[in-house]
């Protein structure tokens, strides 16, 4: 599986923004533009050691380049990190960086007093590449990014978004009335392709005759553009859109509510964002991903290089449904498919098959 992520390509974390009477969640750039505030804030806790193994007393540090109180994915990541380190009896620290010029120096400082370090997103690649080789006894996790040169003590942690979006495709396939659904992606890149490929496969598993139209809006943070693309799709007969469009998604929420057409979101709970027409959402479970890596370390089974986690690892998920919109029998169908994917009886295609998908076919 090949991953080519660019520095500002992934927007994961969440910040609240109000538009009209609707509270919208904007997925903020992971380290997009460095803030001008102080370099870092940190917090730490000593863990009790319930179920502690050889990792007891060791120190784990999470270095984030985004707010960890974002009511979104980084808050989830920290929660999973703290729960897992506490269970392992490890000491835990959380460091939040707001100035890109401090990434390398802070990572160097943290590496001198940590045994396991989590770093987040592509803007940290350069710092990890410089610091990790100098601290071979430290285990590093680089979230959602690939190093230019693999390091023997670094795990590059990715997600099988396609497995979760397959489940979103089942929801869309079961609920579409026009037999025409849509997918909007932020940018043409592997992670977005995985959402598309999984969604398309899930829809087709319900009914091969349902048409799946798709488009890439070309922006991570342009709500007006997102609304324009969504309106165009809805006007062309699409009655459900699965959107993986980062900050651009705010406009897709608006279009969904105004057009009274349905939406499957990505990464965050859609219910407060599109309360009338948001069905559910798909994407990584950052809390689960943090636990996987901590548990590996605690069991002396830490994996390095590219590691990709999915439903079986509890690292991706379908998020809560709007129960008023998604019937229980549809939810049951999704749960069965989830178990079949975990068991391996359903094989979900990945981003390498994206070129075989024909638009609106």
GROMACS .gro file of C-alpha atoms in nm:
model
  361
    1UNK     CA    1   0.000   0.000   0.000
    2UNK     CA    2   0.153   0.330  -0.103
    3UNK     CA    3   0.090   0.649   0.090
    4UNK     CA    4   0.196   0.989  -0.036
    5UNK     CA    5   0.080   1.251   0.210
    6UNK     CA    6   0.163   1.618   0.180
    7UNK     CA    7   0.217   1.854   0.468
    8UNK     CA    8  -0.129   2.011   0.465
    9UNK     CA    9  -0.315   1.727   0.300
   10UNK     CA   10  -0.494   1.585   0.602
   11UNK     CA   11  -0.728   1.779   0.818
   12UNK     CA   12  -0.844   1.580   1.111
   13UNK     CA   13  -0.903   1.786   1.422
   14UNK     CA   14  -1.215   1.981   1.497
   15UNK     CA   15  -1.298   2.338   1.590
   16UNK     CA   16  -1.646   2.477   1.634
   17UNK     CA   17  -1.770   2.748   1.401
   18UNK     CA   18  -2.120   2.889   1.396
   19UNK     CA   19  -2.302   2.961   1.073
   20UNK     CA   20  -2.654   3.095   1.109
   21UNK     CA   21  -2.828   2.881   1.368
   22UNK     CA   22  -2.629   2.568   1.285
   23UNK     CA   23  -2.322   2.469   1.484
   24UNK     CA   24  -2.067   2.340   1.235
   25UNK     CA   25  -1.752   2.151   1.297
   26UNK     CA   26  -1.457   2.265   1.090
   27UNK     CA   27  -1.181   2.012   1.047
   28UNK     CA   28  -0.870   2.219   1.108
   29UNK     CA   29  -0.544   2.176   0.924
   30UNK     CA   30  -0.306   1.939   1.091
   31UNK     CA   31  -0.022   2.180   1.143
   32UNK     CA   32  -0.129   2.387   0.845
   33UNK     CA   33   0.008   2.726   0.943
   34UNK     CA   34   0.217   2.759   1.258
   35UNK     CA   35   0.054   2.974   1.523
   36UNK     CA   36   0.230   3.269   1.676
   37UNK     CA   37   0.156   3.161   2.034
   38UNK     CA   38   0.420   3.010   2.266
   39UNK     CA   39   0.601   2.701   2.149
   40UNK     CA   40   0.448   2.432   2.364
   41UNK     CA   41   0.217   2.345   2.648
   42UNK     CA   42   0.237   2.017   2.830
   43UNK     CA   43   0.065   1.808   3.092
   44UNK     CA   44   0.168   1.486   3.257
   45UNK     CA   45   0.032   1.213   3.478
   46UNK     CA   46   0.171   0.912   3.658
   47UNK     CA   47  -0.022   0.593   3.604
   48UNK     CA   48  -0.119   0.340   3.865
   49UNK     CA   49  -0.016   0.022   3.697
   50UNK     CA   50  -0.334  -0.181   3.658
   51UNK     CA   51  -0.241  -0.476   3.441
   52UNK     CA   52   0.111  -0.338   3.418
   53UNK     CA   53   0.379  -0.545   3.248
   54UNK     CA   54   0.737  -0.472   3.153
   55UNK     CA   55   0.633  -0.120   3.051
   56UNK     CA   56   0.540  -0.027   3.408
   57UNK     CA   57   0.717   0.289   3.514
   58UNK     CA   58   0.827   0.376   3.163
   59UNK     CA   59   0.731   0.708   3.008
   60UNK     CA   60   0.510   0.773   2.706
   61UNK     CA   61   0.478   1.118   2.551
   62UNK     CA   62   0.226   1.239   2.294
   63UNK     CA   63   0.343   1.536   2.088
   64UNK     CA   64   0.054   1.708   1.911
   65UNK     CA   65   0.068   1.995   1.664
   66UNK     CA   66  -0.304   2.059   1.712
   67UNK     CA   67  -0.523   2.141   2.008
   68UNK     CA   68  -0.603   1.835   2.218
   69UNK     CA   69  -0.925   1.989   2.349
   70UNK     CA   70  -1.082   2.013   2.003
   71UNK     CA   71  -1.396   1.805   2.073
   72UNK     CA   72  -1.266   1.599   1.782
   73UNK     CA   73  -1.004   1.349   1.679
   74UNK     CA   74  -0.708   1.477   1.882
   75UNK     CA   75  -0.918   1.478   2.197
   76UNK     CA   76  -1.009   1.117   2.116
   77UNK     CA   77  -0.644   1.032   2.049
   78UNK     CA   78  -0.534   1.172   2.385
   79UNK     CA   79  -0.815   0.988   2.565
   80UNK     CA   80  -0.706   0.655   2.413
   81UNK     CA   81  -0.341   0.732   2.484
   82UNK     CA   82  -0.404   0.815   2.849
   83UNK     CA   83  -0.632   0.515   2.907
   84UNK     CA   84  -0.384   0.273   2.752
   85UNK     CA   85  -0.077   0.412   2.929
   86UNK     CA   86  -0.258   0.407   3.262
   87UNK     CA   87  -0.354   0.043   3.207
   88UNK     CA   88   0.009  -0.038   3.125
   89UNK     CA   89   0.135   0.139   3.435
   90UNK     CA   90   0.324   0.396   3.231
   91UNK     CA   91   0.383   0.762   3.303
   92UNK     CA   92   0.223   0.983   3.036
   93UNK     CA   93   0.291   1.331   2.905
   94UNK     CA   94   0.106   1.538   2.646
   95UNK     CA   95   0.290   1.821   2.469
   96UNK     CA   96   0.109   2.061   2.237
   97UNK     CA   97   0.321   2.252   1.985
   98UNK     CA   98   0.206   2.574   1.822
   99UNK     CA   99   0.523   2.687   1.647
  100UNK     CA  100   0.667   2.477   1.365
  101UNK     CA  101   1.017   2.609   1.434
  102UNK     CA  102   1.014   2.423   1.769
  103UNK     CA  103   0.914   2.079   1.638
  104UNK     CA  104   1.264   1.937   1.614
  105UNK     CA  105   1.406   2.089   1.934
  106UNK     CA  106   1.102   1.983   2.136
  107UNK     CA  107   1.111   1.630   1.998
  108UNK     CA  108   1.481   1.610   2.084
  109UNK     CA  109   1.411   1.724   2.439
  110UNK     CA  110   1.118   1.484   2.481
  111UNK     CA  111   1.322   1.194   2.341
  112UNK     CA  112   1.577   1.230   2.619
  113UNK     CA  113   1.313   1.147   2.881
  114UNK     CA  114   1.065   0.916   2.706
  115UNK     CA  115   1.050   0.551   2.607
  116UNK     CA  116   0.752   0.576   2.368
  117UNK     CA  117   0.663   0.888   2.169
  118UNK     CA  118   0.359   0.961   1.953
  119UNK     CA  119   0.397   1.234   1.691
  120UNK     CA  120   0.119   1.363   1.473
  121UNK     CA  121   0.075   1.421   1.103
  122UNK     CA  122   0.298   1.509   0.805
  123UNK     CA  123   0.440   1.838   0.939
  124UNK     CA  124   0.633   1.630   1.197
  125UNK     CA  125   0.805   1.410   0.935
  126UNK     CA  126   1.125   1.615   0.916
  127UNK     CA  127   1.164   1.633   1.294
  128UNK     CA  128   1.114   1.258   1.333
  129UNK     CA  129   1.361   1.182   1.053
  130UNK     CA  130   1.628   1.390   1.228
  131UNK     CA  131   1.564   1.294   1.590
  132UNK     CA  132   1.463   0.926   1.584
  133UNK     CA  133   1.797   0.793   1.451
  134UNK     CA  134   1.973   0.961   1.746
  135UNK     CA  135   1.754   0.780   2.001
  136UNK     CA  136   1.744   0.416   1.895
  137UNK     CA  137   1.622   0.303   2.237
  138UNK     CA  138   1.305   0.512   2.198
  139UNK     CA  139   1.002   0.382   2.008
  140UNK     CA  140   0.820   0.640   1.793
  141UNK     CA  141   0.475   0.643   1.635
  142UNK     CA  142   0.419   0.884   1.345
  143UNK     CA  143   0.046   0.925   1.291
  144UNK     CA  144  -0.094   0.952   0.939
  145UNK     CA  145   0.238   1.018   0.765
  146UNK     CA  146   0.524   0.835   0.588
  147UNK     CA  147   0.891   0.899   0.638
  148UNK     CA  148   1.105   0.957   0.332
  149UNK     CA  149   1.344   0.695   0.470
  150UNK     CA  150   1.205   0.427   0.706
  151UNK     CA  151   1.358   0.419   1.054
  152UNK     CA  152   1.409   0.101   1.256
  153UNK     CA  153   1.237   0.249   1.564
  154UNK     CA  154   0.944   0.433   1.400
  155UNK     CA  155   0.595   0.302   1.332
  156UNK     CA  156   0.407   0.486   1.055
  157UNK     CA  157   0.045   0.447   1.162
  158UNK     CA  158  -0.232   0.457   0.901
  159UNK     CA  159  -0.598   0.362   0.881
  160UNK     CA  160  -0.817   0.149   0.657
  161UNK     CA  161  -1.072   0.425   0.601
  162UNK     CA  162  -1.210   0.212   0.316
  163UNK     CA  163  -1.343  -0.043   0.565
  164UNK     CA  164  -1.543   0.218   0.754
  165UNK     CA  165  -1.669   0.393   0.441
  166UNK     CA  166  -1.786   0.055   0.306
  167UNK     CA  167  -2.027   0.056   0.599
  168UNK     CA  168  -2.135   0.411   0.510
  169UNK     CA  169  -2.195   0.287   0.156
  170UNK     CA  170  -2.436   0.023   0.288
  171UNK     CA  171  -2.632   0.295   0.469
  172UNK     CA  172  -2.651   0.502   0.149
  173UNK     CA  173  -2.738   0.200  -0.064
  174UNK     CA  174  -3.021   0.100   0.167
  175UNK     CA  175  -3.169   0.448   0.200
  176UNK     CA  176  -3.135   0.604  -0.146
  177UNK     CA  177  -3.465   0.657  -0.325
  178UNK     CA  178  -3.325   0.796  -0.650
  179UNK     CA  179  -3.075   0.509  -0.687
  180UNK     CA  180  -2.810   0.776  -0.735
  181UNK     CA  181  -2.563   0.867  -0.458
  182UNK     CA  182  -2.256   1.087  -0.446
  183UNK     CA  183  -1.909   1.116  -0.296
  184UNK     CA  184  -1.719   1.440  -0.243
  185UNK     CA  185  -1.348   1.433  -0.158
  186UNK     CA  186  -1.128   1.724  -0.054
  187UNK     CA  187  -0.824   1.644  -0.267
  188UNK     CA  188  -0.716   1.367  -0.502
  189UNK     CA  189  -0.492   1.164  -0.269
  190UNK     CA  190  -0.468   0.814  -0.129
  191UNK     CA  191  -0.655   0.872   0.196
  192UNK     CA  192  -0.952   1.029   0.017
  193UNK     CA  193  -0.941   0.758  -0.248
  194UNK     CA  194  -0.981   0.500   0.028
  195UNK     CA  195  -1.300   0.669   0.144
  196UNK     CA  196  -1.431   0.671  -0.214
  197UNK     CA  197  -1.338   0.312  -0.297
  198UNK     CA  198  -1.487   0.174   0.022
  199UNK     CA  199  -1.805   0.378  -0.012
  200UNK     CA  200  -1.857   0.272  -0.373
  201UNK     CA  201  -1.806  -0.095  -0.285
  202UNK     CA  202  -2.050  -0.072   0.003
  203UNK     CA  203  -2.317   0.090  -0.212
  204UNK     CA  204  -2.274  -0.172  -0.486
  205UNK     CA  205  -2.298  -0.453  -0.229
  206UNK     CA  206  -2.657  -0.343  -0.168
  207UNK     CA  207  -2.753  -0.293  -0.533
  208UNK     CA  208  -2.508  -0.296  -0.826
  209UNK     CA  209  -2.746  -0.075  -1.025
  210UNK     CA  210  -2.717   0.222  -0.789
  211UNK     CA  211  -2.509   0.493  -0.955
  212UNK     CA  212  -2.218   0.641  -0.760
  213UNK     CA  213  -2.107   0.987  -0.876
  214UNK     CA  214  -1.792   1.143  -0.734
  215UNK     CA  215  -1.594   1.465  -0.744
  216UNK     CA  216  -1.292   1.620  -0.573
  217UNK     CA  217  -1.356   1.978  -0.465
  218UNK     CA  218  -0.986   2.069  -0.465
  219UNK     CA  219  -0.980   2.242  -0.128
  220UNK     CA  220  -0.941   2.153   0.238
  221UNK     CA  221  -1.094   2.469   0.377
  222UNK     CA  222  -1.343   2.636   0.143
  223UNK     CA  223  -1.701   2.592   0.274
  224UNK     CA  224  -1.849   2.795  -0.013
  225UNK     CA  225  -1.690   2.559  -0.264
  226UNK     CA  226  -1.813   2.258  -0.068
  227UNK     CA  227  -2.165   2.393  -0.074
  228UNK     CA  228  -2.143   2.461  -0.448
  229UNK     CA  229  -2.029   2.106  -0.526
  230UNK     CA  230  -2.290   1.953  -0.297
  231UNK     CA  231  -2.571   2.163  -0.443
  232UNK     CA  232  -2.470   2.060  -0.794
  233UNK     CA  233  -2.476   1.691  -0.699
  234UNK     CA  234  -2.809   1.718  -0.521
  235UNK     CA  235  -2.957   1.908  -0.819
  236UNK     CA  236  -2.845   1.625  -1.049
  237UNK     CA  237  -3.057   1.371  -0.865
  238UNK     CA  238  -2.815   1.250  -0.598
  239UNK     CA  239  -3.008   1.212  -0.273
  240UNK     CA  240  -2.723   1.103  -0.040
  241UNK     CA  241  -2.365   1.234  -0.038
  242UNK     CA  242  -2.070   1.086   0.150
  243UNK     CA  243  -1.830   1.375   0.208
  244UNK     CA  244  -1.465   1.352   0.312
  245UNK     CA  245  -1.380   1.715   0.259
  246UNK     CA  246  -1.217   1.850   0.580
  247UNK     CA  247  -1.300   2.215   0.650
  248UNK     CA  248  -1.479   2.237   0.316
  249UNK     CA  249  -1.739   2.008   0.472
  250UNK     CA  250  -1.912   2.297   0.650
  251UNK     CA  251  -2.066   2.395   0.317
  252UNK     CA  252  -2.175   2.037   0.252
  253UNK     CA  253  -2.360   2.036   0.584
  254UNK     CA  254  -2.533   2.359   0.480
  255UNK     CA  255  -2.634   2.221   0.140
  256UNK     CA  256  -2.767   1.901   0.295
  257UNK     CA  257  -2.989   2.086   0.540
  258UNK     CA  258  -3.108   2.345   0.289
  259UNK     CA  259  -3.176   2.097   0.008
  260UNK     CA  260  -3.327   1.847   0.255
  261UNK     CA  261  -3.101   1.575   0.116
  262UNK     CA  262  -2.905   1.321   0.315
  263UNK     CA  263  -2.539   1.318   0.412
  264UNK     CA  264  -2.282   1.068   0.542
  265UNK     CA  265  -1.996   1.263   0.697
  266UNK     CA  266  -1.633   1.169   0.771
  267UNK     CA  267  -1.419   1.166   1.085
  268UNK     CA  268  -1.661   1.343   1.323
  269UNK     CA  269  -2.013   1.292   1.462
  270UNK     CA  270  -2.246   1.440   1.201
  271UNK     CA  271  -2.552   1.472   1.423
  272UNK     CA  272  -2.491   1.819   1.569
  273UNK     CA  273  -2.371   1.947   1.230
  274UNK     CA  274  -2.656   1.835   1.004
  275UNK     CA  275  -2.924   1.737   1.257
  276UNK     CA  276  -3.204   1.711   1.003
  277UNK     CA  277  -3.031   1.511   0.730
  278UNK     CA  278  -2.698   1.380   0.858
  279UNK     CA  279  -2.726   1.000   0.866
  280UNK     CA  280  -2.394   0.892   1.020
  281UNK     CA  281  -2.019   0.929   0.962
  282UNK     CA  282  -1.721   0.704   0.894
  283UNK     CA  283  -1.351   0.722   0.961
  284UNK     CA  284  -1.067   0.649   1.201
  285UNK     CA  285  -1.113   0.582   1.570
  286UNK     CA  286  -0.811   0.769   1.701
  287UNK     CA  287  -0.869   0.650   2.056
  288UNK     CA  288  -0.850   0.288   1.940
  289UNK     CA  289  -0.539   0.354   1.731
  290UNK     CA  290  -0.354   0.500   2.028
  291UNK     CA  291  -0.441   0.196   2.238
  292UNK     CA  292  -0.312  -0.046   1.971
  293UNK     CA  293   0.037   0.106   1.969
  294UNK     CA  294   0.061   0.140   2.349
  295UNK     CA  295  -0.049  -0.220   2.395
  296UNK     CA  296   0.214  -0.337   2.145
  297UNK     CA  297   0.484  -0.148   2.334
  298UNK     CA  298   0.367  -0.278   2.673
  299UNK     CA  299   0.375  -0.636   2.541
  300UNK     CA  300   0.725  -0.594   2.391
  301UNK     CA  301   0.567  -0.640   2.047
  302UNK     CA  302   0.604  -0.289   1.910
  303UNK     CA  303   0.581  -0.288   1.532
  304UNK     CA  304   0.787  -0.054   1.315
  305UNK     CA  305   0.749   0.057   0.954
  306UNK     CA  306   0.413   0.094   0.785
  307UNK     CA  307   0.125  -0.039   0.996
  308UNK     CA  308  -0.233  -0.005   0.873
  309UNK     CA  309  -0.522  -0.063   1.112
  310UNK     CA  310  -0.889  -0.121   1.044
  311UNK     CA  311  -1.213  -0.249   1.191
  312UNK     CA  312  -1.052  -0.559   1.343
  313UNK     CA  313  -0.816  -0.335   1.542
  314UNK     CA  314  -1.099  -0.100   1.647
  315UNK     CA  315  -0.904   0.174   1.471
  316UNK     CA  316  -1.177   0.271   1.223
  317UNK     CA  317  -1.550   0.281   1.276
  318UNK     CA  318  -1.893   0.392   1.172
  319UNK     CA  319  -1.987   0.673   1.405
  320UNK     CA  320  -2.324   0.711   1.583
  321UNK     CA  321  -2.632   0.711   1.363
  322UNK     CA  322  -2.913   0.961   1.362
  323UNK     CA  323  -3.159   0.701   1.488
  324UNK     CA  324  -3.454   0.903   1.356
  325UNK     CA  325  -3.319   0.867   1.001
  326UNK     CA  326  -3.142   0.528   0.993
  327UNK     CA  327  -3.379   0.235   1.070
  328UNK     CA  328  -3.271  -0.042   1.306
  329UNK     CA  329  -3.278  -0.302   1.029
  330UNK     CA  330  -3.026  -0.097   0.828
  331UNK     CA  331  -2.806  -0.061   1.135
  332UNK     CA  332  -2.825  -0.440   1.178
  333UNK     CA  333  -2.719  -0.494   0.816
  334UNK     CA  334  -2.419  -0.268   0.873
  335UNK     CA  335  -2.322  -0.455   1.190
  336UNK     CA  336  -2.333  -0.787   1.001
  337UNK     CA  337  -2.110  -0.645   0.726
  338UNK     CA  338  -1.872  -0.510   0.990
  339UNK     CA  339  -1.835  -0.855   1.144
  340UNK     CA  340  -1.788  -1.009   0.796
  341UNK     CA  341  -1.507  -0.762   0.720
  342UNK     CA  342  -1.340  -0.842   1.052
  343UNK     CA  343  -1.375  -1.215   0.980
  344UNK     CA  344  -1.232  -1.168   0.631
  345UNK     CA  345  -1.541  -1.294   0.447
  346UNK     CA  346  -1.584  -0.947   0.295
  347UNK     CA  347  -1.271  -0.807   0.130
  348UNK     CA  348  -1.292  -0.430   0.090
  349UNK     CA  349  -1.090  -0.287  -0.202
  350UNK     CA  350  -0.828  -0.023  -0.120
  351UNK     CA  351  -0.712   0.297  -0.288
  352UNK     CA  352  -0.506   0.112  -0.549
  353UNK     CA  353  -0.832   0.015  -0.723
  354UNK     CA  354  -0.964   0.371  -0.748
  355UNK     CA  355  -0.886   0.405  -1.121
  356UNK     CA  356  -1.124   0.122  -1.198
  357UNK     CA  357  -1.424   0.319  -1.070
  358UNK     CA  358  -1.629   0.485  -1.341
  359UNK     CA  359  -1.804   0.806  -1.247
  360UNK     CA  360  -2.183   0.794  -1.218
  361UNK     CA  361  -2.185   0.427  -1.316
   0.00000   0.00000   0.00000
